[in-house]
Backbone as numpy.savetxt, mean C-alpha at the origin, in Angstrom:
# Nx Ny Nz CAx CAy CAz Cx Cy Cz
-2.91 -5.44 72.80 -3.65 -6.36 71.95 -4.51 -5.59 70.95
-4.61 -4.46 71.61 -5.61 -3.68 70.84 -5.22 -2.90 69.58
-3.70 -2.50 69.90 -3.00 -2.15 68.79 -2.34 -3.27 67.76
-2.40 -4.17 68.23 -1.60 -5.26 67.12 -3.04 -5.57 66.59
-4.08 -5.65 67.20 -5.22 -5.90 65.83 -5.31 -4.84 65.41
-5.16 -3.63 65.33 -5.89 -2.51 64.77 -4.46 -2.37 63.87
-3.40 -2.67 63.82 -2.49 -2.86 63.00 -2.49 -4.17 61.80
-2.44 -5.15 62.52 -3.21 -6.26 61.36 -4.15 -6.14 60.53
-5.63 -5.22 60.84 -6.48 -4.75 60.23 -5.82 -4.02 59.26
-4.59 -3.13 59.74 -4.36 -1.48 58.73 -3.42 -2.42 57.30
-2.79 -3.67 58.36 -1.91 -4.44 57.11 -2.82 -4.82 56.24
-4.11 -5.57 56.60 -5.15 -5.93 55.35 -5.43 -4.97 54.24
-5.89 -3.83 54.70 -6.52 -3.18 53.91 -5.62 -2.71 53.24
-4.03 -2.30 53.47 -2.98 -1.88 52.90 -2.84 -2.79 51.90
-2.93 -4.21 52.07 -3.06 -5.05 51.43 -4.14 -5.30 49.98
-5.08 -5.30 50.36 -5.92 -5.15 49.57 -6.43 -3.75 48.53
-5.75 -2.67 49.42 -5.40 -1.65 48.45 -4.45 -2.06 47.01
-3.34 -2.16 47.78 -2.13 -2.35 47.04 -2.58 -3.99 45.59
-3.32 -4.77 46.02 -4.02 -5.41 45.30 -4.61 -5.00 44.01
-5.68 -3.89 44.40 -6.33 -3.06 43.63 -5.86 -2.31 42.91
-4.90 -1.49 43.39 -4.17 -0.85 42.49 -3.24 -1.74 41.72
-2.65 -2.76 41.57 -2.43 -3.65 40.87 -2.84 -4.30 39.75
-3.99 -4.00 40.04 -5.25 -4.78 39.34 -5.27 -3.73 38.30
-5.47 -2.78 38.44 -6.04 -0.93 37.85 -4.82 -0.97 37.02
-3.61 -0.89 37.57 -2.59 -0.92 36.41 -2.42 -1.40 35.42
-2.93 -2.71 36.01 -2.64 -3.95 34.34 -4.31 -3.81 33.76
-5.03 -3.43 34.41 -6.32 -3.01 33.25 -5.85 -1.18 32.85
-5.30 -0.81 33.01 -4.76 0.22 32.30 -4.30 0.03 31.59
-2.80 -0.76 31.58 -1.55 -1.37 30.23 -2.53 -1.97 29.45
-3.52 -2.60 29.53 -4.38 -3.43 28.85 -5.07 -2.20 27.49
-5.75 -1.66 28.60 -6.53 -0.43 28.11 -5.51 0.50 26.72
-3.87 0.45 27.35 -3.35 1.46 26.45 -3.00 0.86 25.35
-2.74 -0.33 25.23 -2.50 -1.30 24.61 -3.33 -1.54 23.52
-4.98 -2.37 23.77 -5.87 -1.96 23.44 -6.20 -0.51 21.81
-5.73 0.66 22.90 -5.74 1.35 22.16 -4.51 1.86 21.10
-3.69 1.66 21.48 -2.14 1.74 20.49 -2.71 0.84 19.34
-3.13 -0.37 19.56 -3.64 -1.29 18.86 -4.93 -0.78 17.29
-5.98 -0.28 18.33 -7.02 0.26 17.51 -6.59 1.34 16.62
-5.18 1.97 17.53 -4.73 3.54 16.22 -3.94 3.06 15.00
-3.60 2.21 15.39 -2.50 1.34 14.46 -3.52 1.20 13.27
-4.43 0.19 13.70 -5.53 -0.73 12.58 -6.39 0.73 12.16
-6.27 1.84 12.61 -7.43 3.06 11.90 -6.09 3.73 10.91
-5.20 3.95 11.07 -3.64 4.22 10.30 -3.34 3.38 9.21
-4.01 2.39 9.55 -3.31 1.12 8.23 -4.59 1.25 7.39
-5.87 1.40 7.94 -7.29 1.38 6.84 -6.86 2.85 6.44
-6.89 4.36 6.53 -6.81 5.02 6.19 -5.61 5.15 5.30
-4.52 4.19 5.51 -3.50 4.05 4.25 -2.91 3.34 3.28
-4.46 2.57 3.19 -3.76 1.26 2.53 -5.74 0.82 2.08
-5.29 0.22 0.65 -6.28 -0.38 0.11 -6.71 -1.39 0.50
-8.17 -1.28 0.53 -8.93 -2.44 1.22 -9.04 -3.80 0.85
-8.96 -3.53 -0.48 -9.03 -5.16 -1.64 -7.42 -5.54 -1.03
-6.66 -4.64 -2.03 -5.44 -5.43 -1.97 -4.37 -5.10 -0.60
-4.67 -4.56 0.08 -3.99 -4.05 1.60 -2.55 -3.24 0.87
-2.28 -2.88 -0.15 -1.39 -2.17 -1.01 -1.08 -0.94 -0.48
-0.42 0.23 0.00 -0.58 1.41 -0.24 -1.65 2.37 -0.72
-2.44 3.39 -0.46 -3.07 3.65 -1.40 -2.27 5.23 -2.08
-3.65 5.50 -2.60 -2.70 7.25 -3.07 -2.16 8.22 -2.13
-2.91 8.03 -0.94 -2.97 9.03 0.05 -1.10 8.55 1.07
-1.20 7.36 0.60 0.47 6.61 1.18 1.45 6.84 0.09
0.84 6.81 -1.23 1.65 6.95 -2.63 2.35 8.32 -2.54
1.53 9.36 -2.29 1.44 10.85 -2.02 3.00 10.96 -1.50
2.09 10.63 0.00 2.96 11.01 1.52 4.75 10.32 0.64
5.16 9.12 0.51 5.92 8.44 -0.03 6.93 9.32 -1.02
6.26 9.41 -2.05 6.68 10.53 -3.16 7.22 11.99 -1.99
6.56 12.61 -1.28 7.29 13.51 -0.81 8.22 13.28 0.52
7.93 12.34 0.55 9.60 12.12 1.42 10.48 11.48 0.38
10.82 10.96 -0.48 11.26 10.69 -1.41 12.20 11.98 -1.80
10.98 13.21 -2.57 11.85 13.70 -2.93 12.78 14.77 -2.20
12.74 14.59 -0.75 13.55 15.49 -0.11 15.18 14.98 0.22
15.24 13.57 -0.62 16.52 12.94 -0.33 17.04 13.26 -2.09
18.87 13.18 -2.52 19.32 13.29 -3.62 18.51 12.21 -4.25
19.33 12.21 -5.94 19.48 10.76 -6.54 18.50 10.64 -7.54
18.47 10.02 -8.47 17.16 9.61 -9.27 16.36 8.89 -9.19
14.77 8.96 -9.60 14.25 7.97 -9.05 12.98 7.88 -10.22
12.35 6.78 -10.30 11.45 6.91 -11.42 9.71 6.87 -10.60
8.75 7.26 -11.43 7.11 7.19 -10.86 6.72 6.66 -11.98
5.96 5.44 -11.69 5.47 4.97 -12.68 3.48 4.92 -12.75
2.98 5.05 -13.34 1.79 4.76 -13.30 1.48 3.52 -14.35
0.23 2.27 -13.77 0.02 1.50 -14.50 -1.54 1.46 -14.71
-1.38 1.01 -15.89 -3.24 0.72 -15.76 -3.80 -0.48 -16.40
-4.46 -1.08 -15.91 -5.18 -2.10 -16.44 -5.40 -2.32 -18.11
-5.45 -3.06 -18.98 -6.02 -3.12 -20.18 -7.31 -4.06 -20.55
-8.40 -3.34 -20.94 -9.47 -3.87 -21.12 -10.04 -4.74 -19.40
-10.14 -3.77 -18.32 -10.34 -3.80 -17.23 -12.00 -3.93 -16.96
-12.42 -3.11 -17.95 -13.96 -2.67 -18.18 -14.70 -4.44 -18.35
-13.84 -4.85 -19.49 -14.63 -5.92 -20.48 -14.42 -7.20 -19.57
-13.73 -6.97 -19.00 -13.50 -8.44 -17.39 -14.90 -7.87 -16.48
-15.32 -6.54 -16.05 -16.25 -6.05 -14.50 -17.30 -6.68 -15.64
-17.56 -6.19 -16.90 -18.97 -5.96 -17.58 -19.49 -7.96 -17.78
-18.65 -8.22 -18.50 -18.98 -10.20 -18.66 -18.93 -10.98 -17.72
-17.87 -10.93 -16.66 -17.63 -12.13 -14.93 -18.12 -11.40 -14.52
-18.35 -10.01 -14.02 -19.08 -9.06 -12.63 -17.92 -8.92 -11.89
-17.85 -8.02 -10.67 -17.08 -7.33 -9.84 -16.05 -8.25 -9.40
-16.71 -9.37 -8.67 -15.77 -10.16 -7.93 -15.14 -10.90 -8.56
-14.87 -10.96 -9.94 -14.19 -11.43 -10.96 -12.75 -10.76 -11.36
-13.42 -9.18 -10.98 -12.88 -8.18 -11.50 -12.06 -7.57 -10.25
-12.65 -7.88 -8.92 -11.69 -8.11 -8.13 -10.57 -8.87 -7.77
-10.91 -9.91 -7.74 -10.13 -11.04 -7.80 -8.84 -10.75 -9.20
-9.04 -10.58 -10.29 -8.46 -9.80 -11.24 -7.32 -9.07 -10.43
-7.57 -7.76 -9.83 -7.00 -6.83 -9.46 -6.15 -7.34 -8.17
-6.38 -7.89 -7.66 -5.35 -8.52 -6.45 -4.64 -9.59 -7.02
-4.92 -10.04 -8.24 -3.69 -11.06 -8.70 -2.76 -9.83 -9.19
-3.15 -9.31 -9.88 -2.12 -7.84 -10.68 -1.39 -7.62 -9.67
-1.70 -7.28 -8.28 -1.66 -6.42 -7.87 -0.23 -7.04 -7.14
-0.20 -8.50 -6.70 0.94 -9.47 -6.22 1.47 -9.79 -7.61
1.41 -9.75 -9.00 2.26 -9.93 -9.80 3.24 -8.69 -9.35
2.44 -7.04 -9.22 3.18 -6.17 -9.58 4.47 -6.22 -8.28
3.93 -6.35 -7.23 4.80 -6.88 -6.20 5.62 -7.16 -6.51
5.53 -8.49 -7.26 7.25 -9.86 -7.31 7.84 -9.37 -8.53
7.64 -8.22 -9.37 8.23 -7.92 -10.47 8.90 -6.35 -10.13
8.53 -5.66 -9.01 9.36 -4.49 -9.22 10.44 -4.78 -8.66
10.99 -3.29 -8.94 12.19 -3.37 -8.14 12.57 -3.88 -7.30
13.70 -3.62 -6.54 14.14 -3.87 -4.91 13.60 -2.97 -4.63
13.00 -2.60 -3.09 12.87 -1.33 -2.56 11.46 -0.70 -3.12
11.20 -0.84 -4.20 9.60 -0.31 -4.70 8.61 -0.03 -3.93
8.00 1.00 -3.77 6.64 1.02 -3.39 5.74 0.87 -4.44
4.79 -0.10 -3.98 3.62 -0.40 -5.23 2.34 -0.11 -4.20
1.59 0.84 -5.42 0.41 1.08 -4.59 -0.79 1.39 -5.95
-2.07 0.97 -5.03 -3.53 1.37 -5.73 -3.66 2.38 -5.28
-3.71 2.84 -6.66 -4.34 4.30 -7.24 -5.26 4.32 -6.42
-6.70 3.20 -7.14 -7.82 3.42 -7.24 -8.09 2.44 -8.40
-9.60 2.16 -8.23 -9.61 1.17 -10.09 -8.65 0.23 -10.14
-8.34 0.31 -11.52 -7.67 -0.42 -12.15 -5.98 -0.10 -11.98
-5.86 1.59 -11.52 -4.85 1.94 -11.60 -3.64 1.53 -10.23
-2.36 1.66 -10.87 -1.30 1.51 -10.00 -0.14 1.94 -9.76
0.47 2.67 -8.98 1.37 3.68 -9.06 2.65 2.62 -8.27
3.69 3.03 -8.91 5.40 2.21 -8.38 6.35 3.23 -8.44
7.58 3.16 -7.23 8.08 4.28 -7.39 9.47 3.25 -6.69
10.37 3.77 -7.60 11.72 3.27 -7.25 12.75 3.85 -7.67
14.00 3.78 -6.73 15.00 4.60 -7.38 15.47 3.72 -8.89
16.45 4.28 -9.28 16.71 4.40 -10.80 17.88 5.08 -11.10
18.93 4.44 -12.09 20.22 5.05 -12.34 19.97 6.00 -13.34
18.50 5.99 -14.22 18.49 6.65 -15.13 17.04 6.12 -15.99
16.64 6.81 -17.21 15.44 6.55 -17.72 15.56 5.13 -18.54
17.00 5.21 -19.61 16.42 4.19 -19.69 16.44 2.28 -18.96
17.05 2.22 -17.69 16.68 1.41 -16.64 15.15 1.44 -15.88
14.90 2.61 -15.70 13.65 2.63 -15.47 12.46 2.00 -16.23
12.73 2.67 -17.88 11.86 2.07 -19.29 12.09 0.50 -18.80
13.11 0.08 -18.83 13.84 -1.36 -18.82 12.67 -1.95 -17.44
12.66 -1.77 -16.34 11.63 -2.32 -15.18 10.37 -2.28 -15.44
9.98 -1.44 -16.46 8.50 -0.89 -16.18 8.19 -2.25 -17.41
9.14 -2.30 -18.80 8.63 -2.94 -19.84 8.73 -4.58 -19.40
9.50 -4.70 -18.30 9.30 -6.64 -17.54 8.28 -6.53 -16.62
7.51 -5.23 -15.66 6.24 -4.97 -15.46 4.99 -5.56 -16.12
5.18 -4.90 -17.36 4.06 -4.87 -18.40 3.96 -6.22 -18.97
5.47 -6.99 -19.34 5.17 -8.25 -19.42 4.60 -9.09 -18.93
4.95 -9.16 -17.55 4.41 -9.75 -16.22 3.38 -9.41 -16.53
2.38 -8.68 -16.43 0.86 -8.71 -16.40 0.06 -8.97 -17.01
0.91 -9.50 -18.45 0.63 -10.21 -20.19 0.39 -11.30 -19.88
-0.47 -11.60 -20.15 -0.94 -13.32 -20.66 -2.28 -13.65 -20.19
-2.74 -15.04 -20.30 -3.87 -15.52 -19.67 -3.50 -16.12 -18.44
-4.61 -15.20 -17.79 -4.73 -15.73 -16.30 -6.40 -16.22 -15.70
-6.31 -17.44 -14.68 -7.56 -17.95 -14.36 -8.23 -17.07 -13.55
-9.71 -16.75 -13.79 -10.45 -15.84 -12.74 -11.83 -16.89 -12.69
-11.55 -17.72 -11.50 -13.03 -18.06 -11.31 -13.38 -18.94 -11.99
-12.39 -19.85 -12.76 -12.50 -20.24 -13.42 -12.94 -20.03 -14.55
-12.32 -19.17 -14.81 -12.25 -18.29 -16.62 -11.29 -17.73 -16.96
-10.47 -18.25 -18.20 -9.34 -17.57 -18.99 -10.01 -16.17 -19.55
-9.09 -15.49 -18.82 -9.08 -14.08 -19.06 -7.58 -13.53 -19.70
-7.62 -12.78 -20.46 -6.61 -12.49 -20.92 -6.17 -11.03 -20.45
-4.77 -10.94 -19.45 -4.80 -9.62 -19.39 -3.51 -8.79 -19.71
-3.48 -7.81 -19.35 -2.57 -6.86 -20.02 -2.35 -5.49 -19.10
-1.69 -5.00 -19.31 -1.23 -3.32 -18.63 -0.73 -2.44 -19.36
-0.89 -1.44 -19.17 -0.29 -0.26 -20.09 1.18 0.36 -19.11
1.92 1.09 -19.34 2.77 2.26 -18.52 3.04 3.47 -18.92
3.09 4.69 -17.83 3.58 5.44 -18.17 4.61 5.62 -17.08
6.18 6.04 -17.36 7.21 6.14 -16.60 7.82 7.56 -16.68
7.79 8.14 -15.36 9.00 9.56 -15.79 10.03 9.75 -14.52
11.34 10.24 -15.03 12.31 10.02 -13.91 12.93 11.15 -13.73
12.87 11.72 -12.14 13.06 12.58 -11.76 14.18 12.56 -10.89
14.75 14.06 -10.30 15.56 14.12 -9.55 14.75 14.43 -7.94
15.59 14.40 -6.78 15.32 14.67 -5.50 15.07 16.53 -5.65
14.07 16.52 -4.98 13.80 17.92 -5.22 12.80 18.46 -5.51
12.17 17.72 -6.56 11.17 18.22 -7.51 9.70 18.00 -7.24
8.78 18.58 -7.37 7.51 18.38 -6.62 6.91 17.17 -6.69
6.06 16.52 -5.83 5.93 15.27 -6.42 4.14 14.98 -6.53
3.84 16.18 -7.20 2.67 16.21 -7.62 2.60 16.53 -9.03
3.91 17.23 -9.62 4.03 16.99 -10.77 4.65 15.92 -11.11
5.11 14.97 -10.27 5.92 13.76 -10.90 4.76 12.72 -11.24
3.54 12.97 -10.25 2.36 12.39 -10.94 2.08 12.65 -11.77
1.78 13.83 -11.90 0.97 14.40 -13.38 1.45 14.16 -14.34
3.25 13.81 -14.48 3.90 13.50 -15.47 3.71 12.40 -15.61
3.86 11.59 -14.80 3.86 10.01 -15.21 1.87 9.66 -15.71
1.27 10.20 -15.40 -0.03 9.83 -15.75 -0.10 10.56 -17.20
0.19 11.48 -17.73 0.59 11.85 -19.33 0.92 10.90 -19.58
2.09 10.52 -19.42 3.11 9.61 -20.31 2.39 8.06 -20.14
1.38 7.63 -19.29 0.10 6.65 -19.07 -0.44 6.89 -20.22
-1.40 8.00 -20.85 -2.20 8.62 -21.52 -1.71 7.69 -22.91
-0.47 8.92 -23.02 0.34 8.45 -24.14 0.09 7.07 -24.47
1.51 6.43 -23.52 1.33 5.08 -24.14 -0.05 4.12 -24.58
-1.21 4.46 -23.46 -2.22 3.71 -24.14 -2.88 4.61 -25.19
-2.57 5.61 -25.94 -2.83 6.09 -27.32 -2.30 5.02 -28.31
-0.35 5.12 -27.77 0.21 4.55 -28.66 -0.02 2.80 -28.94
-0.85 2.30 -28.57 -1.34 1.04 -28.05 -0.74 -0.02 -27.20
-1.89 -0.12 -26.30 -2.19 -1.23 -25.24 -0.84 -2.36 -25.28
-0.21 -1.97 -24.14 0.31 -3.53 -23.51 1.63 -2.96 -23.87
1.97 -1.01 -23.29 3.53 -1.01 -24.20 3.88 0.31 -22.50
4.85 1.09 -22.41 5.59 1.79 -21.88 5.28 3.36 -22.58
């Protein structure tokens, strides 16, 4: 008798072990979970713009050099706002925000297939898509620039806006820190050559 209770006892506690550790597991999976979770959401803020949840440069970057380690042509475009200043300075920021996240889903539904569209920073916006050649590329960037032409409501205020481009098209291979630097020249350029062109 003495051993069948002192065995029933050993089944409890075996029991209630095995409980516990049960318990510990799924607050572990919880725990890892949890954290897979939190690395994810610190990965997506560190690569992606806060206004518009876009890519930022630091994703634009990374992007561009895996890019160019595959063949093929492909174009970098840089865009920039027109008269970006004269929208922050008369409505104020959140005018001028609001501004920049409409651009920012125009530039979306107007690129390419396949495009990455990302904030620079500012006003600016970098797109990168393959391309049979420059002038197809010219050809996307100048229904871009359209797209971002006209009056649009901010806040209830007709604002009139606009974009500039600069486009340059490269092969697989080529550094893609000069494919920035090129395409932000050829930015320069065009808004020399005036506002609202390629």
């Amino acid at each position: 008798a003495t051993a069948l209770a002192k065995r029933w006892e050993n089944d409890r506690e075996l029991a209630t072990a095995r409980a516990m550790l049960s318990r510990q597991v799924v607050q572990l999976q919880e725990q890892g979970a949890e954290l897979a979770a939190n690395e994810s959401r610190a990965i997506h803020m560190a690569t992606h713009d806060s206004l518009t949840d876009a890519p930022n440069r630091l994703a634009f970057l990374r992007a561009l050099a895996e890019r160019v380690k595959r063949e093929g042509m492909f174009a970098t475009a840089m865009f920039d706002l027109d008269r970006f200043k004269t929208v922050n300075d008369t409505l104020g920021h959140l005018a001028g925000d609001a501004l920049i996240r409409d651009i920012c889903e125009t530039l979306h539904s107007t690129a390419p297939d396949g495009a990455i569209v990302a904030r620079l920073g500012g006003d600016e916006f970098g797109i990168m898509f393959d391309t049979p050649g420059e002038e197809a590329a010219v050809m996307a960037c100048d229904r871009i620039v359209a797209a971002c032409s006209g009056t649009r409501q901010v806040f209830g205020n007709s604002v009139q806006s606009g974009a500039s481009a600069g486009v340059v098209v490269v092969e697989g291979g080529c550094d893609p820190i000069d494919a920035m630097r090129r395409a932000d020249l050829a930015l320069n350029d065009a808004k020399r050559n005036g506002r609202g062109v390629t």
